Short mmCIF file of C-alpha atoms and ligand atoms in Angstrom, two decimals:
data_model
loop_
_atom_site.label_atom_id
_atom_site.label_comp_id
_atom_site.label_asym_id
_atom_site.label_seq_id
_atom_site.Cartn_x
_atom_site.Cartn_y
_atom_site.Cartn_z
CA MET A 4 -66.55 262.36 109.30
CA SER A 5 -68.36 259.59 111.15
CA HIS A 6 -68.20 259.98 114.90
CA SER A 7 -70.90 257.54 115.89
CA THR A 8 -70.30 253.91 116.44
CA GLU A 9 -73.71 252.54 115.57
CA HIS A 10 -76.31 252.82 112.84
CA THR A 11 -79.24 254.37 114.66
CA CYS A 12 -82.99 254.67 114.28
CA VAL A 13 -85.16 257.38 115.83
CA PHE A 14 -88.88 256.61 115.96
CA GLY A 15 -91.97 257.58 117.92
CA LEU A 16 -93.28 255.51 120.83
CA GLY A 17 -96.73 257.08 120.52
CA TRP A 18 -99.18 258.31 117.88
CA GLY A 19 -96.70 260.67 116.20
CA ASP A 20 -95.66 264.22 117.10
CA GLU A 21 -93.34 263.01 119.85
CA GLY A 22 -90.57 265.41 118.82
CA LYS A 23 -88.56 263.02 116.64
CA GLY A 24 -87.41 265.94 114.46
CA LYS A 25 -85.60 267.50 117.39
CA VAL A 26 -83.80 264.25 118.26
CA VAL A 27 -82.83 263.58 114.63
CA ASP A 28 -81.57 267.12 114.31
CA LEU A 29 -79.53 266.69 117.48
CA LEU A 30 -77.91 263.47 116.29
CA SER A 31 -77.48 264.31 112.58
CA PRO A 32 -74.00 265.87 112.82
CA GLY A 33 -72.61 262.45 113.78
CA PHE A 34 -74.06 260.68 110.73
CA ASP A 35 -73.29 260.55 107.02
CA ALA A 36 -76.89 260.05 105.89
CA VAL A 37 -80.32 260.59 107.41
CA VAL A 38 -82.79 258.15 105.88
CA ARG A 39 -86.57 258.13 105.76
CA PHE A 40 -88.11 254.69 105.30
CA ASN A 41 -91.88 255.10 105.68
CA GLY A 42 -94.85 257.43 105.32
CA GLY A 43 -94.93 260.56 103.25
CA ALA A 44 -96.04 264.15 103.69
CA ASN A 45 -98.35 263.10 106.55
CA ALA A 46 -95.37 263.48 108.88
CA GLY A 47 -94.52 266.83 110.39
CA HIS A 48 -91.13 267.58 111.87
CA THR A 49 -90.55 270.86 113.63
CA VAL A 50 -86.95 271.78 114.30
CA CYS A 51 -85.80 274.98 116.00
CA VAL A 52 -82.26 276.03 115.18
CA GLY A 53 -80.75 279.34 116.23
CA GLY A 54 -84.17 280.81 116.97
CA GLU A 55 -85.49 279.82 113.51
CA THR A 56 -88.26 277.26 113.16
CA PHE A 57 -88.24 274.79 110.28
CA LYS A 58 -91.27 272.63 109.52
CA LEU A 59 -90.61 269.70 107.22
CA HIS A 60 -93.09 267.06 106.08
CA ILE A 61 -91.31 264.91 103.57
CA LEU A 62 -87.63 265.85 103.45
CA PRO A 63 -85.51 264.05 106.04
CA THR A 64 -84.80 266.43 108.93
CA GLY A 65 -81.09 265.76 108.48
CA VAL A 66 -80.99 267.84 105.28
CA LEU A 67 -80.70 270.92 107.49
CA HIS A 68 -77.11 269.77 108.17
CA GLU A 69 -74.62 270.31 105.38
CA THR A 70 -72.65 267.23 106.38
CA ALA A 71 -75.42 264.66 106.03
CA LEU A 72 -77.05 263.29 102.92
CA GLY A 73 -80.86 263.20 103.11
CA VAL A 74 -82.18 259.93 101.69
CA VAL A 75 -85.80 259.09 100.90
CA GLY A 76 -86.05 255.30 100.72
CA PRO A 77 -88.24 252.97 98.61
CA GLY A 78 -90.77 252.64 101.46
CA VAL A 79 -91.71 256.32 101.38
CA VAL A 80 -94.65 257.55 99.31
CA VAL A 81 -93.50 260.80 97.76
CA ASP A 82 -95.61 263.81 96.90
CA ALA A 83 -93.12 265.40 94.50
CA LEU A 84 -94.88 268.77 94.57
CA LYS A 85 -94.47 268.90 98.36
CA VAL A 86 -90.80 267.96 98.06
CA ILE A 87 -90.28 270.76 95.54
CA ASP A 88 -92.16 273.21 97.77
CA GLU A 89 -89.96 272.32 100.76
CA ILE A 90 -86.80 272.62 98.64
CA ASP A 91 -87.96 276.08 97.47
CA GLN A 92 -88.92 277.22 100.98
CA LEU A 93 -85.51 276.21 102.34
CA ALA A 94 -83.76 277.86 99.38
CA LYS A 95 -85.49 281.15 100.27
CA ARG A 96 -83.87 280.85 103.70
CA GLY A 97 -80.47 280.23 102.15
CA ILE A 98 -80.39 276.43 102.52
CA ASP A 99 -79.72 274.57 99.27
CA VAL A 100 -80.69 270.95 99.93
CA LEU A 101 -80.91 269.66 96.37
CA PRO A 102 -77.23 268.62 96.10
CA ARG A 103 -77.52 266.47 99.22
CA LEU A 104 -80.93 264.94 98.60
CA ARG A 105 -81.40 261.43 97.16
CA ILE A 106 -84.81 259.92 96.38
CA SER A 107 -85.14 256.21 95.68
CA ASP A 108 -86.12 255.29 92.13
CA ARG A 109 -88.14 252.51 93.79
CA ALA A 110 -90.26 255.02 95.76
CA HIS A 111 -93.88 255.56 94.73
CA LEU A 112 -95.39 258.89 93.74
CA VAL A 113 -98.41 260.31 95.53
CA LEU A 114 -100.53 261.79 92.74
CA ALA A 115 -103.60 264.02 92.65
CA TYR A 116 -106.03 261.10 92.62
CA HIS A 117 -104.59 259.74 95.86
CA LYS A 118 -105.22 263.03 97.63
CA ILE A 119 -108.71 263.34 96.13
CA GLU A 120 -109.62 259.81 97.20
CA ASP A 121 -108.25 260.42 100.71
CA GLN A 122 -110.44 263.53 101.08
CA LEU A 123 -113.57 262.05 99.53
CA SER A 124 -113.41 258.79 101.50
CA GLU A 125 -112.93 260.65 104.77
CA SER A 126 -115.85 263.01 104.01
CA ALA A 127 -118.08 260.08 103.07
CA ALA A 128 -117.26 257.98 106.17
CA SER A 129 -119.78 257.97 109.01
CA GLU A 130 -118.71 259.69 112.24
CA GLY A 131 -117.28 256.67 114.09
CA ALA A 132 -115.57 255.34 110.95
CA LYS A 133 -113.55 258.45 110.05
CA ILE A 134 -109.83 257.81 110.51
CA GLY A 135 -109.08 261.53 110.63
CA THR A 136 -106.31 261.21 108.05
CA THR A 137 -104.02 264.07 107.09
CA ALA A 138 -105.62 263.99 103.60
CA ARG A 139 -102.15 263.76 102.04
CA GLY A 140 -103.08 260.73 99.91
CA ILE A 141 -100.97 258.32 101.95
CA GLY A 142 -103.42 255.40 102.32
CA PRO A 143 -104.63 255.44 98.68
CA CYS A 144 -101.02 255.57 97.41
CA TYR A 145 -99.93 252.58 99.54
CA ALA A 146 -103.08 250.74 98.38
CA ASP A 147 -102.07 251.36 94.74
CA LYS A 148 -98.55 250.17 95.55
CA MET A 149 -99.97 246.85 96.73
CA ARG A 150 -102.34 246.72 93.74
CA ARG A 151 -99.28 247.29 91.47
CA SER A 152 -100.96 247.94 88.09
CA SER A 153 -102.12 251.43 89.09
CA ALA A 154 -98.88 252.49 90.80
CA VAL A 155 -96.26 254.95 89.53
CA ARG A 156 -92.65 254.80 90.77
CA PHE A 157 -89.84 257.28 90.16
CA ALA A 158 -88.08 254.67 88.02
CA ASP A 159 -91.12 254.74 85.67
CA LEU A 160 -90.60 258.45 85.03
CA ARG A 161 -87.20 257.62 83.61
CA ASP A 162 -87.78 254.27 81.93
CA GLU A 163 -91.40 253.63 81.01
CA ARG A 164 -91.95 254.51 77.38
CA ASP A 165 -95.73 254.47 77.51
CA LEU A 166 -96.11 256.03 80.95
CA ALA A 167 -98.36 258.87 79.72
CA ALA A 168 -100.78 256.42 78.13
CA ARG A 169 -100.83 254.25 81.26
CA VAL A 170 -101.43 257.30 83.48
CA ARG A 171 -104.36 258.35 81.26
CA ARG A 172 -105.84 254.88 81.66
CA ILE A 173 -105.33 254.94 85.43
CA VAL A 174 -106.97 258.37 85.68
CA ALA A 175 -109.93 257.23 83.57
CA SER A 176 -110.54 254.23 85.82
CA LYS A 177 -110.04 256.31 88.98
CA LYS A 178 -112.68 258.78 87.77
CA VAL A 179 -115.18 255.97 87.26
CA ALA A 180 -114.41 254.48 90.69
CA LEU A 181 -114.52 257.83 92.50
CA ARG A 182 -117.85 258.78 90.91
CA ALA A 183 -119.34 255.39 91.75
CA MET A 184 -118.17 255.46 95.35
CA TYR A 185 -118.47 259.14 96.25
CA GLY A 186 -120.74 260.67 93.60
CA GLY A 187 -117.97 262.89 92.17
CA ASP A 188 -114.33 262.76 91.04
CA GLY A 189 -113.04 265.91 92.79
CA GLY A 190 -112.12 267.53 89.45
CA LEU A 191 -109.51 264.85 88.65
CA ASP A 192 -107.88 265.68 85.33
CA ALA A 193 -105.38 263.51 83.42
CA ALA A 194 -103.58 266.48 81.86
CA ALA A 195 -102.97 268.00 85.30
CA VAL A 196 -101.62 264.68 86.63
CA LEU A 197 -99.26 264.41 83.66
CA THR A 198 -98.07 267.98 84.26
CA ASP A 199 -97.31 267.09 87.90
CA ILE A 200 -95.36 264.03 86.74
CA GLU A 201 -93.39 266.15 84.29
CA THR A 202 -92.63 268.67 87.05
CA ALA A 203 -91.38 265.80 89.25
CA ARG A 204 -89.18 264.54 86.42
CA THR A 205 -87.61 267.91 85.61
CA ARG A 206 -87.19 269.27 89.13
CA LEU A 207 -86.25 266.07 91.00
CA GLY A 208 -84.73 263.89 88.28
CA ALA A 209 -81.17 264.76 89.30
CA CYS A 210 -81.61 263.42 92.82
CA VAL A 211 -83.46 260.22 91.94
CA CYS A 212 -81.20 257.15 92.17
CA ASP A 213 -80.85 253.61 93.47
CA THR A 214 -80.66 254.53 97.15
CA THR A 215 -80.57 250.86 98.17
CA THR A 216 -77.14 250.36 96.59
CA LEU A 217 -76.04 253.79 97.78
CA LEU A 218 -76.83 252.92 101.42
CA GLN A 219 -75.29 249.46 101.17
CA ASP A 220 -72.10 251.04 99.75
CA PHE A 221 -72.15 253.59 102.60
CA ILE A 222 -72.29 250.75 105.11
CA ASP A 223 -69.46 248.87 103.38
CA SER A 224 -67.26 251.96 103.54
CA GLY A 225 -67.89 252.52 107.25
CA LYS A 226 -70.28 255.44 106.93
CA MET A 227 -72.96 255.86 109.58
CA LEU A 228 -76.69 255.92 108.90
CA LEU A 229 -79.45 257.54 110.92
CA PHE A 230 -82.97 256.27 110.16
CA GLU A 231 -85.85 258.61 110.78
CA GLY A 232 -89.18 256.89 111.46
CA ALA A 233 -92.21 258.99 110.56
CA ASN A 234 -95.57 259.02 112.38
CA GLY A 235 -95.34 256.78 115.48
CA VAL A 236 -95.41 253.10 116.40
CA LEU A 237 -99.01 253.27 117.66
CA LEU A 238 -99.92 254.30 114.09
CA ASP A 239 -98.12 251.26 112.62
CA VAL A 240 -100.38 249.43 110.18
CA ASP A 241 -99.69 246.05 111.80
CA HIS A 242 -99.06 246.89 115.44
CA GLY A 243 -100.91 250.16 116.03
CA THR A 244 -104.44 250.94 117.15
CA TYR A 245 -105.93 249.54 113.92
CA PRO A 246 -107.89 250.75 111.97
CA PHE A 247 -107.01 254.20 113.35
CA VAL A 248 -103.47 253.97 112.02
CA THR A 249 -101.46 255.08 109.01
CA SER A 250 -100.59 252.71 106.16
CA SER A 251 -96.92 251.91 106.76
CA SER A 252 -94.47 250.27 109.17
CA THR A 253 -93.54 253.17 111.37
CA GLY A 254 -90.91 251.65 113.69
CA PRO A 255 -87.52 250.03 113.09
CA ASN A 256 -89.37 247.02 111.65
CA GLY A 257 -89.88 249.23 108.57
CA ILE A 258 -86.16 249.74 107.93
CA GLY A 259 -85.59 246.50 106.01
CA SER A 260 -88.55 246.85 103.67
CA GLY A 261 -88.36 250.64 103.48
CA THR A 262 -84.65 251.02 102.64
CA GLY A 263 -83.09 247.67 101.72
CA VAL A 264 -80.69 247.90 104.67
CA PRO A 265 -80.65 244.71 106.78
CA PRO A 266 -82.34 245.83 110.01
CA GLN A 267 -80.00 243.85 112.28
CA LEU A 268 -77.26 246.33 111.35
CA VAL A 269 -79.18 249.09 113.09
CA THR A 270 -78.36 248.58 116.74
CA ARG A 271 -79.19 251.81 118.52
CA LEU A 272 -82.94 252.26 118.63
CA ILE A 273 -84.10 255.50 120.19
CA GLY A 274 -87.81 255.62 120.99
CA VAL A 275 -89.10 259.17 121.39
CA SER A 276 -91.96 260.07 123.68
CA LYS A 277 -93.34 263.18 125.25
CA ALA A 278 -93.59 263.38 129.03
CA TYR A 279 -97.37 263.19 128.47
CA SER A 280 -99.49 261.79 125.59
CA THR A 281 -101.03 263.38 122.50
CA ARG A 282 -102.97 262.16 119.51
CA VAL A 283 -104.35 263.82 116.36
CA GLY A 284 -107.12 262.27 114.33
CA SER A 285 -109.63 259.73 115.55
CA GLY A 286 -109.18 256.54 117.51
CA PRO A 287 -108.90 255.29 121.08
CA PHE A 288 -106.85 257.33 123.54
CA VAL A 289 -107.26 255.89 127.02
CA THR A 290 -105.52 258.65 129.02
CA GLU A 291 -107.11 261.55 127.13
CA LEU A 292 -108.02 264.54 129.32
CA THR A 293 -111.01 266.34 127.87
CA ASP A 294 -111.10 268.87 130.73
CA ALA A 295 -109.13 271.97 131.74
CA LEU A 296 -106.05 269.85 132.51
CA GLY A 297 -105.94 268.67 128.89
CA ASP A 298 -106.37 272.28 127.69
CA ARG A 299 -103.52 273.35 129.95
CA ILE A 300 -101.16 270.72 128.51
CA ARG A 301 -102.22 271.75 124.96
CA GLU A 302 -101.53 275.43 125.58
CA ARG A 303 -98.25 274.97 127.51
CA GLY A 304 -96.99 272.40 124.99
CA ARG A 305 -98.30 274.29 121.89
CA GLU A 306 -100.01 271.09 120.83
CA TYR A 307 -101.32 271.95 117.37
CA GLY A 308 -100.57 269.72 114.36
CA THR A 309 -97.53 270.58 112.21
CA THR A 310 -99.16 269.10 109.10
CA THR A 311 -102.82 270.03 109.54
CA GLY A 312 -102.84 272.64 112.33
CA ARG A 313 -105.48 270.58 114.18
CA PRO A 314 -105.51 270.89 118.00
CA ARG A 315 -103.97 267.72 119.39
CA ARG A 316 -105.83 265.63 121.95
CA CYS A 317 -103.80 265.62 125.18
CA GLY A 318 -103.59 263.31 128.21
CA TRP A 319 -101.34 261.85 130.89
CA PHE A 320 -98.34 259.67 130.05
CA ASP A 321 -99.50 256.17 129.19
CA ALA A 322 -96.95 253.61 130.36
CA VAL A 323 -99.06 250.75 128.95
CA VAL A 324 -98.57 251.99 125.39
CA ALA A 325 -94.96 253.14 125.91
CA ARG A 326 -93.98 249.75 127.32
CA TYR A 327 -95.82 248.03 124.45
CA THR A 328 -94.06 250.08 121.76
CA ALA A 329 -90.68 249.89 123.49
CA ARG A 330 -90.86 246.08 123.65
CA LEU A 331 -92.21 245.84 120.12
CA THR A 332 -89.28 247.80 118.73
CA GLY A 333 -86.54 246.63 121.09
CA ALA A 334 -85.85 250.26 122.01
CA THR A 335 -82.38 250.67 123.52
CA ASP A 336 -82.95 254.28 124.63
CA VAL A 337 -85.85 256.58 125.33
CA ALA A 338 -85.85 260.29 124.52
CA LEU A 339 -88.38 261.94 126.84
CA LEU A 340 -89.32 265.36 125.50
CA HIS A 341 -91.43 268.29 126.66
CA LEU A 342 -90.64 267.72 130.35
CA ASP A 343 -90.79 271.52 130.71
CA THR A 344 -94.47 271.49 129.65
CA LEU A 345 -95.40 269.73 132.90
CA SER A 346 -94.06 272.48 135.23
CA GLY A 347 -96.73 273.94 137.48
CA PHE A 348 -98.98 270.89 137.80
CA GLY A 349 -99.54 270.07 141.51
CA GLU A 350 -99.50 266.38 140.72
CA ILE A 351 -98.90 264.47 137.51
CA GLY A 352 -100.73 261.36 136.38
CA VAL A 353 -99.10 258.26 134.88
CA CYS A 354 -101.27 255.47 133.52
CA VAL A 355 -99.91 252.14 134.79
CA ALA A 356 -102.66 249.77 133.58
CA TYR A 357 -106.15 249.71 132.05
CA ARG A 358 -109.41 248.44 133.49
CA CYS A 359 -111.91 246.98 131.01
CA ASP A 360 -114.87 244.63 131.28
CA GLY A 361 -113.96 243.87 134.90
CA ARG A 362 -110.34 242.95 134.09
CA VAL A 363 -107.01 244.72 134.54
CA PHE A 364 -104.81 244.98 131.41
CA ARG A 365 -101.08 245.65 131.60
CA ASN A 366 -100.65 245.03 127.85
CA LEU A 367 -102.34 246.83 124.98
CA PRO A 368 -105.58 245.14 123.85
CA SER A 369 -105.72 244.55 120.07
CA SER A 370 -109.23 245.72 119.38
CA ALA A 371 -110.04 249.40 118.96
CA SER A 372 -113.52 248.96 120.40
CA GLN A 373 -112.15 247.26 123.51
CA LEU A 374 -109.57 250.04 123.84
CA GLU A 375 -112.39 252.60 123.63
CA ARG A 376 -113.97 250.94 126.67
CA CYS A 377 -110.74 250.90 128.73
CA GLU A 378 -110.43 253.15 131.77
CA PRO A 379 -106.93 254.27 132.79
CA ILE A 380 -105.56 253.24 136.18
CA ILE A 381 -103.66 256.37 137.10
CA GLU A 382 -100.85 256.70 139.61
CA PHE A 383 -100.33 260.32 140.73
CA VAL A 384 -96.83 261.57 141.52
CA PRO A 385 -95.82 264.98 142.93
CA GLY A 386 -95.31 267.75 140.36
CA TRP A 387 -92.83 270.66 140.45
CA SER A 388 -93.34 274.40 140.14
CA GLU A 389 -89.96 275.44 138.68
CA GLU A 390 -89.61 276.23 134.96
CA LEU A 391 -87.05 273.85 133.42
CA ARG A 392 -85.96 275.59 130.22
CA GLU A 393 -82.64 276.83 131.62
CA VAL A 394 -81.68 273.48 133.18
CA ARG A 395 -78.80 271.76 131.37
CA ARG A 396 -77.98 268.75 133.57
CA PHE A 397 -80.21 265.97 134.84
CA GLU A 398 -78.83 266.48 138.37
CA ASP A 399 -80.08 270.09 138.30
CA LEU A 400 -83.71 269.15 137.70
CA PRO A 401 -86.10 269.49 140.67
CA VAL A 402 -86.25 266.24 142.67
CA SER A 403 -89.87 265.55 141.62
CA ALA A 404 -88.94 265.93 137.94
CA ARG A 405 -86.05 263.47 138.34
CA ASP A 406 -88.31 261.06 140.22
CA TYR A 407 -90.90 261.36 137.44
CA VAL A 408 -88.32 260.48 134.76
CA GLU A 409 -87.06 257.54 136.82
CA ARG A 410 -90.60 256.27 137.40
CA ILE A 411 -91.20 256.29 133.65
CA GLU A 412 -87.92 254.43 133.06
CA THR A 413 -88.98 251.74 135.52
CA LEU A 414 -92.42 251.39 133.97
CA ILE A 415 -91.13 251.16 130.38
CA GLY A 416 -88.02 249.15 131.23
CA VAL A 417 -85.70 251.30 129.08
CA THR A 418 -83.26 254.04 130.16
CA VAL A 419 -84.13 257.65 129.36
CA THR A 420 -80.92 259.03 127.84
CA ILE A 421 -82.26 262.23 126.24
CA ILE A 422 -84.55 264.72 128.01
CA GLY A 423 -86.11 267.73 126.31
CA VAL A 424 -86.72 270.89 128.35
CA GLY A 425 -87.60 273.22 125.46
CA PRO A 426 -87.80 273.35 121.66
CA GLU A 427 -84.23 274.54 121.01
CA ARG A 428 -81.43 272.11 120.30
CA SER A 429 -79.63 273.49 123.34
CA GLN A 430 -82.57 272.73 125.64
CA THR A 431 -81.62 269.08 125.92
CA LEU A 432 -80.16 266.99 128.75
CA LEU A 433 -78.06 263.96 127.88
CA ARG A 434 -77.53 260.97 130.14
CA GLY A 435 -75.55 257.77 130.05
CA GLY A 436 -73.77 256.95 126.80
CA MET A 437 -75.75 259.53 124.84
CA SER A 438 -73.19 262.26 125.42
CA ARG A 439 -70.80 260.12 123.36
CA VAL A 440 -73.31 259.86 120.48
CA VAL A 441 -74.10 263.57 120.35
CA ARG A 442 -70.55 264.63 119.56
CA GLU A 443 -71.30 268.18 118.46
CA PRO A 444 -71.41 270.23 121.66
CA LEU A 445 -74.88 271.56 122.37
CA PRO A 446 -74.82 275.33 121.93
CA SER A 447 -75.79 277.25 125.06
CA VAL A 448 -78.97 279.28 125.00
CA ALA A 449 -78.45 282.87 123.83
P1 IMP B 29 -102.76 259.24 107.23
O1 IMP B 29 -101.36 258.82 107.57
O2 IMP B 29 -102.84 260.63 106.66
O3 IMP B 29 -103.49 258.22 106.45
O4 IMP B 29 -103.56 259.35 108.63
C1 IMP B 29 -103.88 258.21 109.42
C2 IMP B 29 -103.85 258.57 110.89
O5 IMP B 29 -102.50 258.79 111.29
C3 IMP B 29 -104.59 259.85 111.29
O6 IMP B 29 -105.12 259.70 112.59
C4 IMP B 29 -103.51 260.91 111.29
O7 IMP B 29 -103.85 262.00 112.13
C5 IMP B 29 -102.37 260.09 111.86
N1 IMP B 29 -101.04 260.57 111.47
C6 IMP B 29 -100.38 260.30 110.33
N2 IMP B 29 -99.15 260.85 110.37
C7 IMP B 29 -99.03 261.45 111.55
C8 IMP B 29 -97.96 262.18 112.19
O8 IMP B 29 -96.86 262.34 111.67
N3 IMP B 29 -98.24 262.67 113.42
C9 IMP B 29 -99.43 262.45 114.04
N4 IMP B 29 -100.44 261.77 113.50
C10 IMP B 29 -100.24 261.28 112.26
#
């Protein structure tokens, strides 16, 4: 059934919430498997299909398509209870994903003590030091993975004879550590953790397997893989706005470690960005608009977190960060979404460089405190008044909207081949070779 010619990765060029779910959903029909390689239930993908909205946090977005296998790779930290909840929610809407879901036996489980530690450490941090995490236990679970002795993998559920005893020991030491560091253990209880593990084993056991071999066999037999990066490259633990980042490799650089697929096989790299910038949680955000303009973007773009419901911070498009993340990832294409949100602004700002400590920066400074001091150098371009949601071809966009897209292309140095003009799958404009990748015709709006 493969139509596509290249293994492809979709990832965010910003701080998450770029609309990756929509792009993955659009491309999925051309792929045999949709693969997650990083993060966990901190991600939030909203997909609108046929007027219905689906919000997924941990399942690959591709599972909404009957033709694609949804694969959760070894690099993902898996909250099994969340997976089960999403499976059950989809089942209520008539979508049975279990037969086409595969979870790596090398993947780590997010357990109650990870979520408790995430919450307690955030509450205890002083104002400037709070990361503003999603409290989904992501950081503490990755820390345990690196620590090794206190980690639990899906393979352990199947093979470790003394797992219950080890988990009791882990919980006992976690309780001591949590009490010492935060003055309480958040009600952590070994019996409850063991019940959660048992639930994971009974409900998910059938879909746990060696996904590394599965994907390598898929490649050998000519099947096409679509990799779905969670979060966003500015949240990458190595390359993002550290320490205000998540704990994984969020761009295509995470594919090798997070799935076992050699990354050089993945040749189409689609970086997703909004036509403006947003961020949830703490950390530097140079183009942030804290005035009525920012509120207007938030309301028009419905910028409230999928995972936490928090209002997102909004600002003008930042070409410094988009160029940085596009170069870092070797993006071959850009998907520019939410262009419709910018209708009605007299002029639109694009940040072309930063000014800091008397110097002009065209590249992203490494230090968060220096970034906090940066001022954006904004270029204003003419806006457009027309609503764009009914537009279906790039040529039919207002001239100022086309000029805006082309200005962004020039600044980033990568062609914009997908443009979003609304949340529905049909509200998408394709350019260049992308119409050959999206083989399933886009349905017209009802
Ligand atoms: P954590 O991943 O929950 O540890 O959160 C670390 C930082 O990444 C916080 O600022 C979160 O708001 C942010 N973050 C994590 N995942 C996402 C995402 O999918 N979208 C937007 N922000 C995210």
